[in-house]
XYZ file of C-alpha atoms in Angstrom:
520
model
C 2.389 -11.869 19.075
C 4.551 -10.722 16.161
C 8.066 -9.636 16.994
C 7.999 -5.983 18.099
C 10.658 -3.262 18.076
C 12.129 -0.707 20.458
C 12.858 2.586 18.729
C 15.936 4.522 19.834
C 15.716 8.235 19.056
C 19.376 9.145 18.675
C 21.912 10.428 16.181
C 23.854 7.979 14.055
C 26.805 6.630 15.967
C 25.255 7.385 19.350
C 26.367 4.918 22.056
C 22.732 4.822 23.233
C 21.878 2.364 20.455
C 24.469 -0.163 21.700
C 23.363 0.315 25.301
C 19.688 -0.286 24.502
C 20.562 -3.307 22.349
C 22.548 -4.913 25.158
C 19.937 -4.123 27.822
C 17.146 -5.485 25.617
C 18.948 -8.811 25.214
C 19.110 -9.126 29.001
C 15.571 -7.879 29.708
C 13.923 -10.024 27.018
C 15.947 -13.207 26.424
C 14.794 -15.598 23.760
C 14.012 -15.605 20.055
C 10.997 -13.300 20.430
C 12.991 -10.432 21.955
C 12.150 -7.003 20.515
C 14.251 -5.717 17.649
C 16.146 -2.523 18.488
C 16.253 0.062 15.715
C 17.353 3.668 15.523
C 15.293 6.593 14.265
C 16.551 10.059 13.394
C 15.702 12.376 16.306
C 14.882 15.087 13.784
C 11.881 13.010 12.674
C 9.670 12.258 15.645
C 7.624 9.044 15.870
C 4.437 11.054 15.448
C 5.540 12.545 12.122
C 2.339 12.781 10.038
C 4.284 11.995 6.888
C 4.651 8.369 7.973
C 1.962 7.501 10.565
C 2.595 3.727 10.314
C 6.325 3.808 11.077
C 5.616 2.802 14.702
C 3.044 0.141 13.876
C 5.328 -2.596 15.219
C 6.959 -0.561 18.016
C 6.441 -1.331 21.680
C 8.490 1.500 23.196
C 10.825 4.441 22.710
C 14.185 5.200 24.351
C 15.853 8.583 23.966
C 18.020 11.108 25.803
C 17.066 14.228 27.709
C 18.746 16.455 25.130
C 16.853 14.895 22.215
C 13.592 15.089 24.130
C 14.200 18.734 25.045
C 14.691 19.628 21.385
C 11.540 17.726 20.456
C 9.452 19.491 23.083
C 10.739 22.894 21.985
C 9.983 22.161 18.327
C 6.657 23.881 17.751
C 6.046 21.866 14.585
C 6.267 18.603 16.488
C 3.453 16.691 18.112
C 2.752 17.270 21.798
C 3.337 13.532 22.273
C 6.939 12.774 21.221
C 6.533 9.125 22.238
C 3.640 8.446 19.893
C 1.466 7.083 22.753
C 4.125 4.440 23.457
C 5.921 3.908 26.781
C 9.122 5.921 26.740
C 12.323 5.769 28.790
C 14.542 8.868 28.888
C 18.242 8.820 29.787
C 18.889 11.893 31.954
C 22.187 13.275 33.277
C 22.920 12.796 36.948
C 22.106 15.704 39.202
C 19.686 17.407 36.800
C 16.199 17.179 38.358
C 14.811 19.601 35.799
C 15.625 17.101 33.051
C 13.663 14.461 34.967
C 10.690 16.810 35.333
C 10.817 17.652 31.624
C 10.792 13.950 30.750
C 7.719 13.183 32.824
C 5.900 16.297 31.587
C 6.493 15.083 28.038
C 4.845 11.751 28.859
C 7.808 9.505 29.615
C 7.041 6.315 31.513
C 10.360 6.354 33.368
C 13.877 7.803 33.432
C 17.297 6.249 33.909
C 20.755 7.606 34.546
C 23.955 7.140 32.526
C 25.769 3.798 32.560
C 29.480 3.277 31.975
C 29.852 -0.335 33.064
C 30.740 -3.244 30.816
C 28.216 -5.792 32.135
C 24.733 -5.191 30.654
C 23.111 -7.217 33.423
C 24.063 -4.501 35.920
C 22.646 -1.701 33.752
C 19.550 -0.155 35.459
C 18.071 0.267 31.983
C 17.333 -3.478 31.985
C 14.807 -3.120 34.815
C 13.321 0.017 33.243
C 12.759 -1.746 29.917
C 11.215 -4.806 31.564
C 8.861 -2.714 33.707
C 7.742 -0.116 31.161
C 8.169 -1.588 27.696
C 7.722 -5.250 28.639
C 3.938 -5.131 28.981
C 3.579 -3.061 25.798
C 5.365 -5.662 23.665
C 2.673 -8.163 24.623
C -0.341 -6.007 23.906
C -2.067 -4.952 20.708
C -0.649 -1.768 19.242
C -2.751 1.325 18.594
C -2.721 0.739 14.806
C -3.765 -2.845 15.519
C -6.668 -1.608 17.624
C -7.713 0.726 14.820
C -7.728 -2.160 12.351
C -9.712 -4.265 14.809
C -12.270 -1.468 15.161
C -12.686 -1.344 11.383
C -13.243 -5.108 11.263
C -15.993 -4.866 13.894
C -17.714 -2.026 12.046
C -17.845 -4.208 8.941
C -18.976 -7.181 11.033
C -21.906 -5.209 12.427
C -23.266 -4.721 8.906
C -22.571 -8.323 7.926
C -24.192 -9.943 10.959
C -27.240 -7.656 10.865
C -28.161 -8.976 7.403
C -27.440 -12.650 8.025
C -29.888 -15.295 6.805
C -30.607 -18.355 8.926
C -28.459 -20.628 6.765
C -25.545 -18.160 6.979
C -25.379 -17.528 10.732
C -22.646 -20.042 11.597
C -20.559 -19.217 8.526
C -20.665 -15.463 9.037
C -20.068 -15.590 12.794
C -17.009 -17.800 12.322
C -15.808 -15.665 9.406
C -16.039 -12.634 11.707
C -14.149 -14.552 14.402
C -11.406 -15.304 11.882
C -11.109 -11.643 10.862
C -10.961 -10.515 14.500
C -8.542 -13.270 15.509
C -6.106 -12.477 12.720
C -6.169 -8.715 13.377
C -5.815 -9.184 17.137
C -3.176 -11.946 16.850
C -5.261 -14.417 18.857
C -4.933 -18.192 18.911
C -8.581 -19.093 19.519
C -12.057 -17.609 19.755
C -14.894 -19.781 21.061
C -18.547 -18.892 21.597
C -20.122 -21.164 24.218
C -23.928 -21.225 24.443
C -25.752 -22.304 27.586
C -27.486 -25.640 27.116
C -28.898 -28.563 29.061
C -25.507 -30.281 29.394
C -23.398 -27.193 30.049
C -21.893 -24.523 27.842
C -21.476 -25.969 24.352
C -18.981 -24.548 21.801
C -21.429 -23.468 19.108
C -19.103 -21.211 17.083
C -15.300 -21.242 17.138
C -12.150 -20.360 15.205
C -8.446 -21.153 15.388
C -5.797 -20.740 12.681
C -4.536 -24.260 13.382
C -7.894 -25.929 13.945
C -9.063 -27.505 17.187
C -12.096 -29.178 18.752
C -13.411 -27.411 21.869
C -15.509 -29.360 24.341
C -18.501 -28.645 26.555
C -17.613 -26.705 29.716
C -19.346 -26.304 33.041
C -19.999 -22.700 33.986
C -17.790 -23.010 37.072
C -14.868 -23.975 34.824
C -14.707 -20.446 33.444
C -12.469 -17.991 35.338
C -14.340 -15.932 37.940
C -17.844 -17.227 37.130
C -19.350 -14.924 39.760
C -18.250 -11.911 37.733
C -19.450 -13.444 34.481
C -22.855 -14.074 36.053
C -23.141 -10.332 36.739
C -22.269 -9.600 33.089
C -18.685 -8.466 33.757
C -15.745 -9.102 31.435
C -13.022 -11.319 32.905
C -9.427 -11.076 31.648
C -6.359 -13.105 32.633
C -4.092 -11.325 33.365
C -6.282 -8.531 34.665
C -6.417 -5.228 32.801
C -4.439 -2.435 34.435
C -4.803 1.287 33.866
C -2.094 1.317 31.187
C -2.852 -2.139 29.844
C 0.292 -3.476 31.426
C -0.947 -6.234 33.685
C 1.414 -9.045 34.531
C 1.822 -10.971 31.265
C 0.554 -14.538 31.218
C 1.958 -17.325 29.114
C 0.330 -20.539 28.029
C 2.405 -23.316 29.533
C 1.548 -26.464 31.442
C 1.713 -24.500 34.688
C 0.275 -21.164 33.556
C -3.039 -21.011 31.667
C -3.294 -19.084 28.401
C -3.897 -15.349 28.450
C -7.660 -15.065 28.026
C -10.572 -12.693 27.909
C -14.020 -14.107 28.711
C -17.006 -11.973 27.778
C -20.585 -12.802 28.830
C -23.168 -13.278 26.114
C -26.273 -11.434 27.319
C -29.768 -11.602 25.811
C -32.663 -9.726 27.401
C -30.791 -9.466 30.710
C -30.036 -13.182 30.843
C -26.646 -14.879 30.547
C -26.966 -17.090 27.476
C -23.322 -17.858 26.787
C -19.659 -16.901 27.072
C -17.225 -15.852 24.340
C -13.599 -16.795 25.014
C -10.617 -15.026 23.399
C -7.351 -16.899 24.000
C -3.615 -16.459 23.387
C -1.057 -19.198 24.082
C 1.873 -16.789 24.396
C 2.360 -13.777 26.636
C -0.285 -11.105 26.401
C -1.270 -7.922 28.223
C -4.852 -6.760 27.748
C -5.948 -3.141 27.506
C -9.377 -1.886 28.429
C -9.945 -0.682 24.880
C -9.131 -4.113 23.446
C -11.420 -5.894 25.913
C -14.238 -3.457 25.100
C -13.867 -4.308 21.415
C -14.238 -7.992 22.260
C -17.382 -7.120 24.218
C -18.699 -5.447 21.066
C -18.115 -8.649 19.098
C -19.942 -10.666 21.772
C -22.897 -8.267 21.584
C -22.989 -8.626 17.791
C -22.962 -12.420 18.104
C -25.722 -12.322 20.734
C -27.889 -10.177 18.456
C -27.308 -12.435 15.452
C -28.063 -15.599 17.448
C -31.191 -14.093 19.025
C -32.533 -12.885 15.679
C -31.930 -16.300 14.158
C -33.641 -18.116 17.046
C -36.680 -15.865 16.756
C -36.715 -16.307 13.003
C -36.666 -20.088 13.417
C -39.427 -19.933 16.036
C -41.578 -17.867 13.684
C -40.867 -20.297 10.867
C -41.921 -23.222 13.067
C -45.085 -21.394 14.092
C -45.835 -20.590 10.462
C -45.427 -24.250 9.502
C -47.768 -25.316 12.295
C -50.310 -22.717 11.263
C -50.047 -23.893 7.673
C -50.710 -27.461 8.812
C -53.644 -26.221 10.866
C -54.977 -24.314 7.875
C -54.758 -27.435 5.736
C -56.690 -29.449 8.316
C -59.354 -26.774 8.638
C -59.615 -26.240 4.909
C -59.776 -29.911 3.942
C -60.835 -32.076 6.868
C -63.547 -29.719 8.102
C -64.715 -27.950 4.972
C -65.158 -31.061 2.837
C -67.584 -32.834 5.221
C -69.402 -29.541 5.646
C -69.796 -29.201 1.876
C -71.252 -32.714 1.767
C -73.666 -31.832 4.561
C -74.681 -28.616 2.803
C -75.306 -30.494 -0.457
C -77.519 -33.122 1.194
C -79.348 -30.371 3.039
C -80.215 -28.687 -0.257
C -81.491 -32.004 -1.619
C -83.660 -32.492 1.462
C -85.110 -28.982 1.378
C -88.513 -30.164 0.149
C -88.710 -33.025 2.661
C -87.903 -31.067 5.830
C -90.204 -28.703 7.642
C -89.307 -25.080 7.053
C -88.586 -24.400 10.734
C -86.208 -27.357 10.997
C -84.598 -26.635 7.639
C -83.869 -23.023 8.611
C -82.197 -24.172 11.837
C -80.007 -26.664 9.978
C -79.143 -24.144 7.276
C -78.174 -21.578 9.913
C -75.938 -24.157 11.598
C -74.187 -24.916 8.299
C -73.773 -21.200 7.571
C -72.323 -20.657 11.011
C -69.824 -23.484 10.541
C -68.758 -22.001 7.200
C -68.236 -18.623 8.851
C -66.227 -20.174 11.679
C -63.994 -22.022 9.220
C -63.413 -18.848 7.194
C -62.562 -16.915 10.356
C -60.203 -19.610 11.614
C -58.392 -19.738 8.277
C -58.072 -15.978 8.251
C -56.720 -15.953 11.794
C -54.271 -18.791 11.089
C -52.891 -16.969 8.047
C -52.364 -13.674 9.845
C -48.715 -13.732 8.751
C -49.974 -13.253 5.177
C -52.620 -10.698 6.035
C -52.209 -8.601 2.924
C -50.734 -9.109 -0.490
C -50.481 -6.686 -3.397
C -52.366 -3.446 -2.879
C -54.186 -1.305 -5.402
C -56.551 1.636 -5.427
C -60.038 0.193 -4.999
C -63.498 1.836 -4.703
C -64.948 1.289 -1.240
C -68.536 1.243 -2.536
C -68.069 -1.704 -4.907
C -66.076 -3.712 -2.355
C -68.731 -3.066 0.286
C -71.433 -4.330 -2.077
C -69.390 -7.465 -2.877
C -68.866 -8.105 0.831
C -72.574 -7.602 1.500
C -73.473 -10.304 -1.010
C -71.695 -12.905 1.134
C -73.679 -11.953 4.256
C -76.957 -13.860 4.530
C -79.247 -11.264 6.033
C -82.130 -10.704 3.595
C -83.984 -8.314 5.910
C -80.959 -6.157 6.770
C -79.927 -3.169 4.646
C -76.616 -1.701 3.503
C -76.234 1.924 2.438
C -73.083 3.465 0.975
C -73.030 7.209 1.594
C -72.285 9.732 -1.135
C -68.659 10.785 -1.351
C -67.299 7.396 -0.333
C -64.088 7.260 -2.323
C -61.192 4.925 -3.022
C -58.477 3.476 -0.803
C -55.113 1.783 -1.361
C -55.671 -1.774 -0.124
C -55.430 -5.486 -0.754
C -58.926 -5.972 -2.259
C -59.455 -9.481 -0.890
C -58.390 -8.661 2.661
C -60.269 -5.370 2.736
C -63.409 -7.150 1.558
C -62.874 -9.719 4.340
C -62.712 -6.914 6.908
C -65.967 -5.427 5.611
C -67.652 -8.855 5.646
C -66.703 -9.350 9.274
C -67.990 -5.905 10.228
C -71.275 -6.579 8.449
C -71.658 -10.001 10.099
C -70.848 -8.442 13.457
C -73.621 -5.888 12.906
C -76.121 -8.635 12.060
C -75.049 -10.782 15.035
C -75.484 -7.919 17.504
C -78.064 -5.724 15.788
C -80.491 -8.386 14.638
C -81.709 -9.609 11.224
C -83.187 -6.207 10.277
C -80.185 -4.066 11.194
C -79.382 -1.060 8.996
C -75.695 -0.662 8.092
C -74.020 2.356 6.535
C -70.556 2.847 5.020
C -69.258 6.347 4.399
C -66.341 8.783 4.489
C -65.096 10.406 7.705
C -64.763 14.134 7.190
C -62.560 16.366 9.332
C -61.359 19.959 9.173
C -58.794 18.949 6.532
C -61.263 17.013 4.403
C -61.729 13.250 4.253
C -59.657 11.569 6.983
C -60.934 8.002 6.760
C -64.127 5.963 6.612
C -66.720 4.471 8.938
C -69.017 1.457 9.160
C -72.030 2.070 11.397
C -75.228 0.262 12.360
C -78.408 1.058 14.267
C -78.023 -1.806 16.707
C -77.569 -1.592 20.496
C -73.990 -0.319 20.211
C -70.987 -1.377 22.268
C -71.114 -1.280 26.039
C -68.470 1.156 27.417
C -67.094 -1.462 29.805
C -66.158 -3.839 26.954
C -65.143 -1.302 24.325
C -61.430 -1.858 24.993
C -61.804 -5.614 24.431
C -63.883 -5.853 21.275
C -60.828 -6.387 19.046
C -59.386 -9.150 21.234
C -59.416 -12.589 19.672
C -62.166 -14.751 21.156
C -64.105 -11.890 22.737
C -67.832 -11.770 21.972
C -71.052 -10.717 23.648
C -73.191 -12.586 21.136
C -73.404 -16.168 19.907
C -70.374 -15.813 17.610
C -66.763 -16.940 17.419
C -65.278 -13.695 18.703
C -62.711 -13.860 15.902
C -64.250 -11.513 13.333
C -63.316 -8.174 14.910
C -59.828 -9.453 15.774
C -59.367 -10.142 12.068
C -60.616 -6.638 11.226
C -58.041 -5.169 13.587
C -55.202 -7.241 12.098
C -56.149 -6.354 8.536
C -56.219 -2.671 9.461
C -52.838 -2.946 11.190
C -51.324 -4.720 8.185
C -52.409 -1.774 6.011
C -50.947 0.719 8.550
C -54.459 1.866 9.390
C -56.045 2.232 12.803
C -59.588 1.201 13.685
C -61.622 2.284 16.687
C -65.215 1.951 17.860
C -67.678 4.225 19.624
C -71.453 4.587 19.962
C -73.722 6.969 18.055
C -77.245 5.501 17.894
C -75.509 2.178 17.386
C -71.945 0.983 16.899
C -69.613 3.066 14.731
C -66.300 1.601 13.562
C -63.937 4.312 12.336
C -60.822 3.805 10.198
C -57.990 6.310 9.988
C -56.758 5.963 6.417
C -56.133 7.959 3.272
C -59.134 8.041 0.964
C -59.082 9.398 -2.558
C -62.286 10.925 -3.939
C -64.581 8.646 -5.941
C -63.830 8.355 -9.625
C -66.025 10.691 -11.670
C -67.829 9.453 -14.756
C -67.541 11.804 -17.772
C -70.871 13.223 -18.870
């Protein structure tokens, strides 16, 4: 981590500054020892005028007299240590000063020291025990910046396209790693050969390798969706610091990647130097893992849908070309042979061709359900019903459009397809002389939808719940037509239902405008 500082709240010239400087050199030997700096005791660390002045601080040392003045100052914050670990130097034999220090939030107290050897100063042990862990953990301002990064990442990853997933996840990792002063972030996804490093970041670049699940620390806890940190998180975030050496592994946090209650990966956050993890910091890393899991899951589903759409498009091409073309040839030769074939045989062959054409149309419609509707416009139901009726070969059946049947907002082609399927369904189940009616549904508030009814046998109550299922039929038909009707209605945000009333009645809940009036 960046070099941190210990703030000494004392007057200029106070011997406390020299004492803390000497004790710090003993407690934290090496080039990364905290810098000791003095701050005017009349300006507390929590002074609102300069909220960032403790951004790099890892602890505060002051005296009982300075602390007492700070506590008595009504204009000062109730937390004179600025949420940092504080050590207070108290006079010997004054227990009230000790109590005041702890009430103010001090982490520890220490007595005066008049010796010349800093190594024998009890302040050394106090600094190592209280401020030591804090110098290796992310500061509160750092946590705030990390929170802001994750809020931005949530928006970014939610709107990620398939070709941007890797770039944006690793860009987010970079932003988090830099704010949190990490050395590596790796997202491992569960695969056939182990956990593969799918997304990763490091400021110096590196090449992670596949890992077995048992190679992660505490895999049993990861398998139950728990976060695992090394060193472990303590109540104050001051767990025993770990350092990345040949003998001691890096300080790490491993967060499970969970999708629909299944472990699908592990995200590893690593630091080569000393680090103490806080619960808040680990929870923020869990948030990043959840964002990555959501982005990966959405992308996988998007790719699955794209693959399905491509297969359906291939299927549609086969149906449209390889089946329809031979059928068109057969239909043409059948027309040429009309005078040479007995009427009874010709009718049977013509019906078979018509049925094949209907099946092909239904299959194409079902295969293209992802493009159920296109542009919508306000269309008159009566004219669309008449157009749909023209495509139904039932010369002895009748269609009636009731007065008051108005206009609806719909994709004309798809709506006409729905009406065609309803009309064919009526002929299939009601017979060649069935009577069909289309009209408005009227409720207490006026027109609330429309209906398509027939005078056939109706729908048996025990199959009413299944009539819109694909493949279901009680007649010699494909069982696809009503499923298409249901999907077209759903694509328009309509609902369709069926009941019996001297035949089958299909009712649509939709908004219907009154029919257009013709000026006299």
